[in-house]
Short mmCIF file of C-alpha atoms and ligand atoms in Angstrom, two decimals:
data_model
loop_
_atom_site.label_atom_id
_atom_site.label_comp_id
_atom_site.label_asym_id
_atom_site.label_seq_id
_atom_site.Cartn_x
_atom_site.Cartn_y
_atom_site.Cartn_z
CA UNK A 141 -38.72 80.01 -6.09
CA UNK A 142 -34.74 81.19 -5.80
CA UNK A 143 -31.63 79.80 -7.27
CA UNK A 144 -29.05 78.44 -4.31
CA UNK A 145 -25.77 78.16 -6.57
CA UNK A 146 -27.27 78.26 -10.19
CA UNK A 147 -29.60 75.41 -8.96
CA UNK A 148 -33.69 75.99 -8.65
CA UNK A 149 -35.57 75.61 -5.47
CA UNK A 150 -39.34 75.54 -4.43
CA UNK A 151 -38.55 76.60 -1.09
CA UNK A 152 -35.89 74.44 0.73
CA UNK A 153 -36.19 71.49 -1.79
CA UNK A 154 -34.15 71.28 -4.99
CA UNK A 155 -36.41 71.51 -8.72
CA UNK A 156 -33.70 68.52 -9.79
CA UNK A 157 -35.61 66.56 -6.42
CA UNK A 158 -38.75 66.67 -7.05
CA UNK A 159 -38.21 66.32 -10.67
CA UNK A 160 -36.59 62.67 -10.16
CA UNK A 161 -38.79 62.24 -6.90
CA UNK A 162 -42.11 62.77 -9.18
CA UNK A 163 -41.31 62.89 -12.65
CA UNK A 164 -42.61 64.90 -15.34
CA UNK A 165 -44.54 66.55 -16.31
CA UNK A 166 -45.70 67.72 -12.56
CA UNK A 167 -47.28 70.68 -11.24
CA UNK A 168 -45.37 72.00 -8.41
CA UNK A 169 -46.79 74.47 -5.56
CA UNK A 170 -45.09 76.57 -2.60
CA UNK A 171 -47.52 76.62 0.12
CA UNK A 172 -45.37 79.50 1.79
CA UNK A 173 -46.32 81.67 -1.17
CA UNK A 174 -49.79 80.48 -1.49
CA UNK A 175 -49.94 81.58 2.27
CA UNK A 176 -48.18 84.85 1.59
CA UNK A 177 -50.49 85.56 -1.14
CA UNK A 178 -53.77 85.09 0.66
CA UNK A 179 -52.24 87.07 3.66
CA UNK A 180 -51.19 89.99 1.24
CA UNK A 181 -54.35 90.09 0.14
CA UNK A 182 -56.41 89.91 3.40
CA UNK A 183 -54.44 92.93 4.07
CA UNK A 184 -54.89 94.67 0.95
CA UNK A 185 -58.47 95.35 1.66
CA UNK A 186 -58.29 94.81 5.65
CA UNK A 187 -59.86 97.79 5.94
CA UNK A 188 -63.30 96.74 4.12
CA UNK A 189 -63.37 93.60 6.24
CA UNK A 190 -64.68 91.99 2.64
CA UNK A 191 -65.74 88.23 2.40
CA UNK A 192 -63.24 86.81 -0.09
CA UNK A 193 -64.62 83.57 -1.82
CA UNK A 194 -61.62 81.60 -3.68
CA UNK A 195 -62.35 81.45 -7.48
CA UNK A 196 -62.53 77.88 -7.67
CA UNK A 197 -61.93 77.63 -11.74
CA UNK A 198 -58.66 79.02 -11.07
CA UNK A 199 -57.39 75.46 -9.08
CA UNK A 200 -59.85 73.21 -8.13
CA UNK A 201 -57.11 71.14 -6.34
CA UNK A 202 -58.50 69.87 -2.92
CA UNK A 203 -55.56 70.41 -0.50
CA UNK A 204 -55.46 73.62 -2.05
CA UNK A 205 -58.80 73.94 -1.26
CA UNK A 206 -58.16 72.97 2.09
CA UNK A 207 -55.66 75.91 2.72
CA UNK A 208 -58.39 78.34 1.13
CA UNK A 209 -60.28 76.66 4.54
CA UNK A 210 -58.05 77.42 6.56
CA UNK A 211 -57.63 81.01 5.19
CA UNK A 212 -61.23 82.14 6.34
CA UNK A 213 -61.96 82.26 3.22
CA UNK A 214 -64.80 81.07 0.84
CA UNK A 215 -65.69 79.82 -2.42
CA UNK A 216 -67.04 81.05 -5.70
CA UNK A 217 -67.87 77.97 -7.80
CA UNK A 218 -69.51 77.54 -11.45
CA UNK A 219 -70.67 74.02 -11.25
CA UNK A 220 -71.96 71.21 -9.03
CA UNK A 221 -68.87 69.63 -9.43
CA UNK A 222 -66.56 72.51 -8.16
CA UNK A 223 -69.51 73.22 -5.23
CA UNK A 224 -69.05 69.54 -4.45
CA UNK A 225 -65.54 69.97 -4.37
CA UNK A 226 -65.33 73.38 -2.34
CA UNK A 227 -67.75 71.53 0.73
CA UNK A 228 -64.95 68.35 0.61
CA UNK A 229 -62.76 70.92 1.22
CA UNK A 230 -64.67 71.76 4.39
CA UNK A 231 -65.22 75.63 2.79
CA UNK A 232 -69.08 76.78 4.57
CA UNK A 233 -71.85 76.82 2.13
CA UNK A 234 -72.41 80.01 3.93
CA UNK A 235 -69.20 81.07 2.32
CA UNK A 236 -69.93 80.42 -1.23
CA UNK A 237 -71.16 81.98 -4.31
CA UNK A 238 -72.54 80.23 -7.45
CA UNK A 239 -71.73 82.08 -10.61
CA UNK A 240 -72.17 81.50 -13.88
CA UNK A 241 -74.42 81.82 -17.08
CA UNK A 242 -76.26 78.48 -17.55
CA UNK A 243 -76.28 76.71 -14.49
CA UNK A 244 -78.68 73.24 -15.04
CA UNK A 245 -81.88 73.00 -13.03
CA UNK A 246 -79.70 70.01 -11.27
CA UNK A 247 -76.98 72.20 -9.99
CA UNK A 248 -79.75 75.18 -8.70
CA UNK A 249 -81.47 72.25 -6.68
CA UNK A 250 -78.29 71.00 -5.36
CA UNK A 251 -76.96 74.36 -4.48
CA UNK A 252 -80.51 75.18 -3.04
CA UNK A 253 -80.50 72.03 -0.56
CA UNK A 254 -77.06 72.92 0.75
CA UNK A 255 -78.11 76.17 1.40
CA UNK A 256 -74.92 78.40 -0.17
CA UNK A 257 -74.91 81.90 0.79
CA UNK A 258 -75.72 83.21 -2.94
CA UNK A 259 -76.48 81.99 -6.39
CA UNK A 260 -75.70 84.95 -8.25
CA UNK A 261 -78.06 84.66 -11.81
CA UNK A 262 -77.61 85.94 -15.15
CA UNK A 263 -80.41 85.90 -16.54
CA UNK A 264 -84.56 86.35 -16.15
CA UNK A 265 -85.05 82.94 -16.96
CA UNK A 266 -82.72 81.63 -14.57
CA UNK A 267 -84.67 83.84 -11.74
CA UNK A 268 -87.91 82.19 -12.88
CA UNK A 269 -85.80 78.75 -12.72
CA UNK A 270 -84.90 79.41 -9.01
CA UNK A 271 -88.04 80.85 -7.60
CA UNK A 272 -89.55 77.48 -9.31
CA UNK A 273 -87.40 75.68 -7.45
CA UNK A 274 -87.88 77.61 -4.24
CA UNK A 275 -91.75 77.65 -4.51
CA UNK A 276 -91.20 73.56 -4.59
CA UNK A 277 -89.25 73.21 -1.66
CA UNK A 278 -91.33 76.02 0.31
CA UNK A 279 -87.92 77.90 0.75
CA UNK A 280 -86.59 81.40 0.51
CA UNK A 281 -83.19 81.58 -1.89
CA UNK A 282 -81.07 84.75 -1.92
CA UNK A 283 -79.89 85.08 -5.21
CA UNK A 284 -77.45 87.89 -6.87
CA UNK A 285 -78.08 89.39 -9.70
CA UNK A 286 -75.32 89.98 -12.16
CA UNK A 287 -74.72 93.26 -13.66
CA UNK A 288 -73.13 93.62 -17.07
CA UNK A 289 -71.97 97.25 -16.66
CA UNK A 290 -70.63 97.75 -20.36
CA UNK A 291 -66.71 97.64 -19.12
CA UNK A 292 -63.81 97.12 -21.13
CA UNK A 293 -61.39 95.49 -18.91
CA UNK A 294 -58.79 96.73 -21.19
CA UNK A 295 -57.47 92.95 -20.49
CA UNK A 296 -56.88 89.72 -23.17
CA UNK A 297 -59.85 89.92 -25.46
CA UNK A 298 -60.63 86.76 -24.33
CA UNK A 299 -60.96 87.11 -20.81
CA UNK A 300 -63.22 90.14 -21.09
CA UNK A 301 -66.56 90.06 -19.55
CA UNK A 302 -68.34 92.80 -19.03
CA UNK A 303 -68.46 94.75 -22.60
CA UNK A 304 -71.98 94.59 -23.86
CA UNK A 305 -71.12 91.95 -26.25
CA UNK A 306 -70.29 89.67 -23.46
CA UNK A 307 -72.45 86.91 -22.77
CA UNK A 308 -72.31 87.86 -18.99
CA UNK A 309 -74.53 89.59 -16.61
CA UNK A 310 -77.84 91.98 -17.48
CA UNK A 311 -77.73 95.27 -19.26
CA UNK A 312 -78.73 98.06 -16.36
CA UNK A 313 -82.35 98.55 -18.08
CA UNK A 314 -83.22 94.82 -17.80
CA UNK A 315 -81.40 94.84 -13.91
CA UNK A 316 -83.61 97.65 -12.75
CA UNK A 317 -86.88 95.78 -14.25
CA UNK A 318 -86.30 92.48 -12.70
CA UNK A 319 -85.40 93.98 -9.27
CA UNK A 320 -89.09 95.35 -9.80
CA UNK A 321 -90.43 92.34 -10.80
CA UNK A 322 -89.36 90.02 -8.33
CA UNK A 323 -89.62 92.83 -5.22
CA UNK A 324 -92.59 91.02 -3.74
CA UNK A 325 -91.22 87.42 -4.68
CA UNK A 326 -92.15 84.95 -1.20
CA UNK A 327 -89.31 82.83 -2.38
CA UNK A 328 -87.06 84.73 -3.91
CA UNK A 329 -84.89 87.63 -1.64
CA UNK A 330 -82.32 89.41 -4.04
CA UNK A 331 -79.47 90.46 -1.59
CA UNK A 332 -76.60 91.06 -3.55
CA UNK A 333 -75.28 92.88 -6.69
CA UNK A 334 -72.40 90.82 -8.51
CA UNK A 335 -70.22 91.76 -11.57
CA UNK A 336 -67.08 90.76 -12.86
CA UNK A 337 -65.49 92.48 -15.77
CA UNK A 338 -62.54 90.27 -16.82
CA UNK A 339 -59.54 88.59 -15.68
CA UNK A 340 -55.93 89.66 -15.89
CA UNK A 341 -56.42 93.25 -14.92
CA UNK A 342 -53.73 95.11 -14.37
CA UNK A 343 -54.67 98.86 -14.34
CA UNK A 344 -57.26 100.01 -11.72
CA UNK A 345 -59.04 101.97 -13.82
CA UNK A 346 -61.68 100.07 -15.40
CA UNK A 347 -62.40 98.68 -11.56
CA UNK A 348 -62.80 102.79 -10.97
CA UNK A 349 -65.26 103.44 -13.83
CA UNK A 350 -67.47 100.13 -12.67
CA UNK A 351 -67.26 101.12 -9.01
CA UNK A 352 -68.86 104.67 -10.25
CA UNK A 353 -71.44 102.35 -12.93
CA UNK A 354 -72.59 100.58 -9.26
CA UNK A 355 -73.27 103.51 -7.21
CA UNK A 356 -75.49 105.12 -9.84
CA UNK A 357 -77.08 101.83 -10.75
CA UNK A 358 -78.19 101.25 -6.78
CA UNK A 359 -78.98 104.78 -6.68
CA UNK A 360 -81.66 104.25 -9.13
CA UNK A 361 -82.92 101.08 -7.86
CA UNK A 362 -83.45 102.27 -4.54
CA UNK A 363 -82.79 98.45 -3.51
CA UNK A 364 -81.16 97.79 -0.38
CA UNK A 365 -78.45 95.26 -1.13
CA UNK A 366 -76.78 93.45 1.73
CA UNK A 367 -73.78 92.49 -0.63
CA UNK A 368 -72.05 93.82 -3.37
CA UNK A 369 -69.58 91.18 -5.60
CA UNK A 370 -66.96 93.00 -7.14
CA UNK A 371 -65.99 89.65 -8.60
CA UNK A 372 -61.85 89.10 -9.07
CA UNK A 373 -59.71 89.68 -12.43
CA UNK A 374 -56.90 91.23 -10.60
CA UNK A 375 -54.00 90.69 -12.46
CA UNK A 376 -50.36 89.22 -11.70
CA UNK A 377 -46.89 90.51 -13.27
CA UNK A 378 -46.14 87.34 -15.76
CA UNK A 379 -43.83 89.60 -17.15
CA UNK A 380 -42.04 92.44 -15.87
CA UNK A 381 -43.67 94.67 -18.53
CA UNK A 382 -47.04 93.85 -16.62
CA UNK A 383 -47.92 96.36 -14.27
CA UNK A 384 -48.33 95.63 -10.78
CA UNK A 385 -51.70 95.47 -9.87
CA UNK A 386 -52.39 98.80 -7.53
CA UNK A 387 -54.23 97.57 -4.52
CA UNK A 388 -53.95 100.70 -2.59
CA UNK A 389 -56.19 102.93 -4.97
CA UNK A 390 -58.72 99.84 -5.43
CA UNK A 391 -58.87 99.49 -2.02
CA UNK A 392 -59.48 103.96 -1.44
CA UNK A 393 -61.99 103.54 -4.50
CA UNK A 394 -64.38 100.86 -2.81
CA UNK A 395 -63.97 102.74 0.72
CA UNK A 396 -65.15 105.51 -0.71
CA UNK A 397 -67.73 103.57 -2.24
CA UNK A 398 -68.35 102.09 1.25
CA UNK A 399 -68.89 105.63 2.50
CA UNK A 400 -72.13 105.87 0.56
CA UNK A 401 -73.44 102.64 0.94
CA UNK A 402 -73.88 100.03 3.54
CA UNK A 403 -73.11 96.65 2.40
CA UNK A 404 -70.38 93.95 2.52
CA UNK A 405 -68.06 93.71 -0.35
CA UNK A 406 -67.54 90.31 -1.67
CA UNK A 407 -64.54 89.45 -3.89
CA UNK A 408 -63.84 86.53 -6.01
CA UNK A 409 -60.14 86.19 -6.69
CA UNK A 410 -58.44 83.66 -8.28
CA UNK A 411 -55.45 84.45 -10.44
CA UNK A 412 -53.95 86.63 -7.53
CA UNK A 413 -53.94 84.23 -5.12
CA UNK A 414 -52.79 81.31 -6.82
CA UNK A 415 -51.13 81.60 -10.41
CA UNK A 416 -47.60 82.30 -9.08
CA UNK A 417 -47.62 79.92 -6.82
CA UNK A 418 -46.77 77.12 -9.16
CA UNK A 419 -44.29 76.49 -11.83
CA UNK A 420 -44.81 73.18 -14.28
CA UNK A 421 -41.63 70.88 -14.60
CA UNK A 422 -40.90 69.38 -17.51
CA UNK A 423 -38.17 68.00 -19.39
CA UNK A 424 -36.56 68.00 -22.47
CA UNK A 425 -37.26 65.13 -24.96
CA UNK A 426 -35.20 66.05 -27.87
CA UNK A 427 -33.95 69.15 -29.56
CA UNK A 428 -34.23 69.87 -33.14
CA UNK A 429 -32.20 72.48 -34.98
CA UNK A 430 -33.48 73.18 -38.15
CA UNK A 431 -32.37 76.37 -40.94
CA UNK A 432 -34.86 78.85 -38.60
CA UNK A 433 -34.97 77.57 -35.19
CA UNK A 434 -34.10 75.37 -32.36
CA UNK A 435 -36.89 73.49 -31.35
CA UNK A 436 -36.90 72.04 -27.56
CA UNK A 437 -39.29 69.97 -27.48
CA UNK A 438 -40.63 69.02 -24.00
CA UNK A 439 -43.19 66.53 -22.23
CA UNK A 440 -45.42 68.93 -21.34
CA UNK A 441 -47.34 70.11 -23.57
CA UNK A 442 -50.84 71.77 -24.68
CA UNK A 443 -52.88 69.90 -22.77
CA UNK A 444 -51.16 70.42 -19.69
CA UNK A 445 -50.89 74.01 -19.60
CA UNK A 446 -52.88 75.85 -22.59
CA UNK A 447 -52.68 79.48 -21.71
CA UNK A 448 -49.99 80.36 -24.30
CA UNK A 449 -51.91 78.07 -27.07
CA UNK A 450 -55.19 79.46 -26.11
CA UNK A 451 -54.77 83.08 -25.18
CA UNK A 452 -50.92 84.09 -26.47
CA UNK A 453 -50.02 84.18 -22.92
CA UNK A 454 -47.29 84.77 -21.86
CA UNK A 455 -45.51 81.93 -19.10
CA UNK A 456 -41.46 82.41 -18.27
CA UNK A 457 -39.24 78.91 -18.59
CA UNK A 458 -36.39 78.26 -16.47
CA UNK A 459 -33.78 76.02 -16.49
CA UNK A 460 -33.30 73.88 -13.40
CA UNK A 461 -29.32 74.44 -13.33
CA UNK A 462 -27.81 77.82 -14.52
CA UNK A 463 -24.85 78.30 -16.44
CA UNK A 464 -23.39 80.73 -18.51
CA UNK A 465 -23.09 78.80 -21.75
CA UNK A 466 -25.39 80.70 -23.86
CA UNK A 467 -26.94 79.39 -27.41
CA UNK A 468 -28.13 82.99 -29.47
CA UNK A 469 -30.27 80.96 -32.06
CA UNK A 470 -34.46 81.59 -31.30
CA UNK A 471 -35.80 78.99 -29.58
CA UNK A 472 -39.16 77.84 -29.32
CA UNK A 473 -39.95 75.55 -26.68
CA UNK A 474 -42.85 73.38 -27.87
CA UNK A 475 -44.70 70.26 -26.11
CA UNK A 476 -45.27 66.45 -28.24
CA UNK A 477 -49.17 67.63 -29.28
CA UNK A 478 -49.88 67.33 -32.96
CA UNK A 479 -51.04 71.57 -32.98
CA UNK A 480 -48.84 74.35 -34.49
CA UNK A 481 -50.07 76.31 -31.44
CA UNK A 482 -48.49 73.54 -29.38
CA UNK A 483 -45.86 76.16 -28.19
CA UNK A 484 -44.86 77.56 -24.87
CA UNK A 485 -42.66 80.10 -25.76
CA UNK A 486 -40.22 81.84 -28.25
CA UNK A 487 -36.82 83.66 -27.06
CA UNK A 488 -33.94 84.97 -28.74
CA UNK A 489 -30.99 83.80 -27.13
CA UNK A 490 -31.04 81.16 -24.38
CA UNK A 491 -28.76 79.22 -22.31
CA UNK A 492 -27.09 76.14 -24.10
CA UNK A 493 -29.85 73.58 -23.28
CA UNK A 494 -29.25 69.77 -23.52
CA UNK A 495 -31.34 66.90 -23.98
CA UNK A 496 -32.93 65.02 -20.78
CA UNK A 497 -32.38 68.46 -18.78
CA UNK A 498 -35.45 69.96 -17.12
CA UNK A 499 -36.84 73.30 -17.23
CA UNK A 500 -39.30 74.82 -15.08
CA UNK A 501 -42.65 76.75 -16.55
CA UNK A 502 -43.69 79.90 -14.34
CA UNK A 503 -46.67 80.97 -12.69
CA UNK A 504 -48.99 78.51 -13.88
CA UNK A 505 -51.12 77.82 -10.78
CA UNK A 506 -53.80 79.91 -12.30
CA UNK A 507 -56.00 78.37 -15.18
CA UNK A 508 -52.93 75.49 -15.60
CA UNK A 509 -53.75 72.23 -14.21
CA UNK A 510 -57.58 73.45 -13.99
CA UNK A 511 -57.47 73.65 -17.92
CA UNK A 512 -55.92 71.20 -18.56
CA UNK A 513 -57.13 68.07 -20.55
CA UNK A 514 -56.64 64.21 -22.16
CA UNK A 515 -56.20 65.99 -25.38
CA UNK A 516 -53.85 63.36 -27.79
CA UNK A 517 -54.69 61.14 -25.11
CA UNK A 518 -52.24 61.85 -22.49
CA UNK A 519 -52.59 61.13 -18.97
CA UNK A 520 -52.99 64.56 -16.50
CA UNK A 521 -49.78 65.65 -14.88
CA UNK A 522 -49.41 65.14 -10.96
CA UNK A 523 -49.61 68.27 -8.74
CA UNK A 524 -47.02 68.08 -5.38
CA UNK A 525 -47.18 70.59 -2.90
CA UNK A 526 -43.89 71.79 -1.16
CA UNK A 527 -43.76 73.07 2.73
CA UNK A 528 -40.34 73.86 3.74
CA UNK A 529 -38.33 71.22 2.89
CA UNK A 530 -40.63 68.32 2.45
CA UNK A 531 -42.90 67.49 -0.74
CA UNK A 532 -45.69 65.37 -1.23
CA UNK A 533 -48.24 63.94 -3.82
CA UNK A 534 -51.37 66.22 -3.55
CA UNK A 535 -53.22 65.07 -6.98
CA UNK A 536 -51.30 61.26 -8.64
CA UNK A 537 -50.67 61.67 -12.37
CA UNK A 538 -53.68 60.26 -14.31
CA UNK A 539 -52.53 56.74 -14.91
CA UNK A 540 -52.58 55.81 -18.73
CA UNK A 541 -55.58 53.00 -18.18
CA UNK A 542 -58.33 54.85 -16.52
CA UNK A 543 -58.39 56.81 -19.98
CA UNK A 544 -58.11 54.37 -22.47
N1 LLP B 7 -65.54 85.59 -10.76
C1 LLP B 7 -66.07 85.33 -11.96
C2 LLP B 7 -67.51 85.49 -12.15
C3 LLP B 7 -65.25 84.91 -13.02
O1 LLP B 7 -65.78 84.68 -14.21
C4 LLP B 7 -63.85 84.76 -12.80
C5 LLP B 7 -62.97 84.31 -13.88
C6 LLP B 7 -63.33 85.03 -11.52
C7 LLP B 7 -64.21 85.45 -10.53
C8 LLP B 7 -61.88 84.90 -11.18
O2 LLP B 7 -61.09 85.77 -11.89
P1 LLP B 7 -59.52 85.94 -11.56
O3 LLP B 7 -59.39 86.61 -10.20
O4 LLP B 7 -58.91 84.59 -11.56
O5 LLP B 7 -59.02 86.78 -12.67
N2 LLP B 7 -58.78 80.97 -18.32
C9 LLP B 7 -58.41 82.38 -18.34
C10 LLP B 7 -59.10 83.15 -17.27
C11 LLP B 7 -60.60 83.02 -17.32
C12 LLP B 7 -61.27 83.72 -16.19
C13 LLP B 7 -62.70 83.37 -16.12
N3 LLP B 7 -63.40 83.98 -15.03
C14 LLP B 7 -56.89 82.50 -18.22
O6 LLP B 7 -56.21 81.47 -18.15
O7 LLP B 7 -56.36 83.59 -18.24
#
């Protein structure tokens, strides 16, 4: 995304284009970046030679699945739905990892018969579920098991999951006792340790202190693992106040870690491969001055992206055409959805905005169209892709009668 003489462009093809090519509001990616990011990070940890499984929450989008494909790299899904979704995209079951807390007895089975490379459980009873399962099908399943390691991520409280008050992952006494358990299991194998301790990170701290939690934790276990999941959470500079992730030292940490033990990392990155990929156009419905503010009120709104409603997050607008007319009232940019939290943003100062301009919302390929819902009834936005200087369609906006 650059400005070519105050005006925005995805790559070679002007914002003001696709806005009156596709409407509003629409999701809009750069598959240059998306391919930049996945390279950057393939290199970040080239040295590991990890398996890197796509965090399929993040963007289930198919095509963008399909580059993921392409990419080498795999999956980790959270339901049968994103599975089914990950093996359209032509990922390798081999290459995917099933995460999650309360996975249905359906979507074990299913993941079972396509024969994914792990379902990593959270729980004993989900074990007992899945060597049930294997016993009736007279098959071996390698399973992960997670490990809550009593991490604070230091990230959105939100988006923290591996403090002991998480729901996520087993407390290192209850880890070590069903490795023993299930040791001489004919149809269980447990080949991998998996933990993820939030989303968002931007220090690599915590990442430091649950790299040291794994080594003693397989120490005592005396388990050999095949695979360890580090999981994803690495974080993305939203704001320049964020800090940029530092891949080198994560990257020394886990060598070092590597040194030690024989296994293949996994990692299961969403956020920093996709969120800044995208930026959501919308445009301006009407503006409303009132004693305390100026309200521009948009057609996107809550339901299409609800990271700032949900979590406070924090998502830069742009305009699509620059000037220097400036406006110094606060505005608050807000979408049609009848919520106070309805709001994308408040800023001091802003550039004199009209009505039936467009703005552009930033780095919302993460957690933004895969969030988003029919909430006041309003049809899904449409997601285009851009590749140089063409654009197309790559998910239709949800059309107001298959709702209603
Ligand atoms: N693996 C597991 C087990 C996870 O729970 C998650 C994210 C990931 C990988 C990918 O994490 P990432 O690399 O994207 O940080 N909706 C929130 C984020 C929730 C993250 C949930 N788990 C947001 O919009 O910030």
């Amino acid at each position: 995304m650059h400005f070519k003489k105050n005006k925005l462009f995805i790559e070679k093809v002007s914002g003001l284009k696709i806005v009156q090519k596709f409407g509003t509001p629409t999701y809009c990616y750069s598959l240059k970046k998306l391919k930049d990011n996945i390279r950057n990070f393939q290199k970040n940890f080239g040295s590991i030679n990890p398996l890197s499984c796509f965090s399929v929450k993040s963007n289930n989008n198919l095509q963008i699945l399909k580059e993921i494909k392409k990419s080498g790299m795999g999956a980790d899904v959270v339901s049968k739905g994103e599975l089914i979704q990950a093996l359209k995209a032509g990922i390798s079951p081999k290459k995917i990892v099933f995460s999650g807390v309360g996975k249905k007895t359906e979507e074990l089975k299913f993941a079972i018969e396509k024969k994914i490379l792990l379902i990593n459980a959270e729980s004993e009873s989900e074990i007992f579920e899945i060597e049930r399962l294997a016993k009736l099908k007279k098959t071996v399943v390698n399973i992960g098991i997670r490990l809550n390691p009593n991490i604070d991520a230091r990230t959105l409280k939100k988006i923290s999951t591996g403090r002991l008050e998480d729901k996520f992952g087993l407390t290192e006494k209850v880890f070590l006792n069903i490795l023993n358990n299930f040791k001489n299991s004919n149809f269980i194998k447990v080949k991998c340790l998996s933990v993820h301790i939030g989303s968002q990170i931007t220090d690599y701290k915590p990442y430091s202190r649950m790299i040291n939690v794994l080594d003693k934790i397989i120490k005592k276990s005396k388990h050999l693992f095949d695979y360890i999941d580090l999981g994803g959470g690495m974080g993305i500079q939203y704001e320049k106040k964020n800090k940029l992730f530092d891949y080198k030292k994560y990257n020394l940490i886990i060598k070092k870690f590597l040194k030690k033990h024989n296994v293949k990392i996994i990692f299961e990155p969403g956020r920093s491969i996709i969120a800044n990929c995208a930026v959501l156009f919308s445009q301006i419905i009407y503006i409303k001055n009132t004693e305390k503010k100026r309200f521009i009120i948009l057609d996107a709104a809550m339901n299409d992206l609800i990271r700032p409603a949900l979590y406070g997050s924090y998502h830069n607008i742009i305009p699509l055409i620059k000037s220097n007319k400036k406006n110094k009232r606060i505005h608050d940019f807000v979408g049609p959805v009848c919520e106070t939290s309805d709001k994308f943003l408040t800023v001091k100062g802003y550039q004199h905005l009209k009505e039936k301009e467009y703005v552009a919302i930033s780095d919302v390929g993460a957690y933004g169209m895969s969030l988003s819902s029919n909430y006041n009834l309003r049809p899904k936005a449409s997601e285009v892709m851009i590749e140089n200087k063409s654009s197309k369609v790559i998910l239709k906006r949800q059309k107001l009668f298959n709702i209603i």
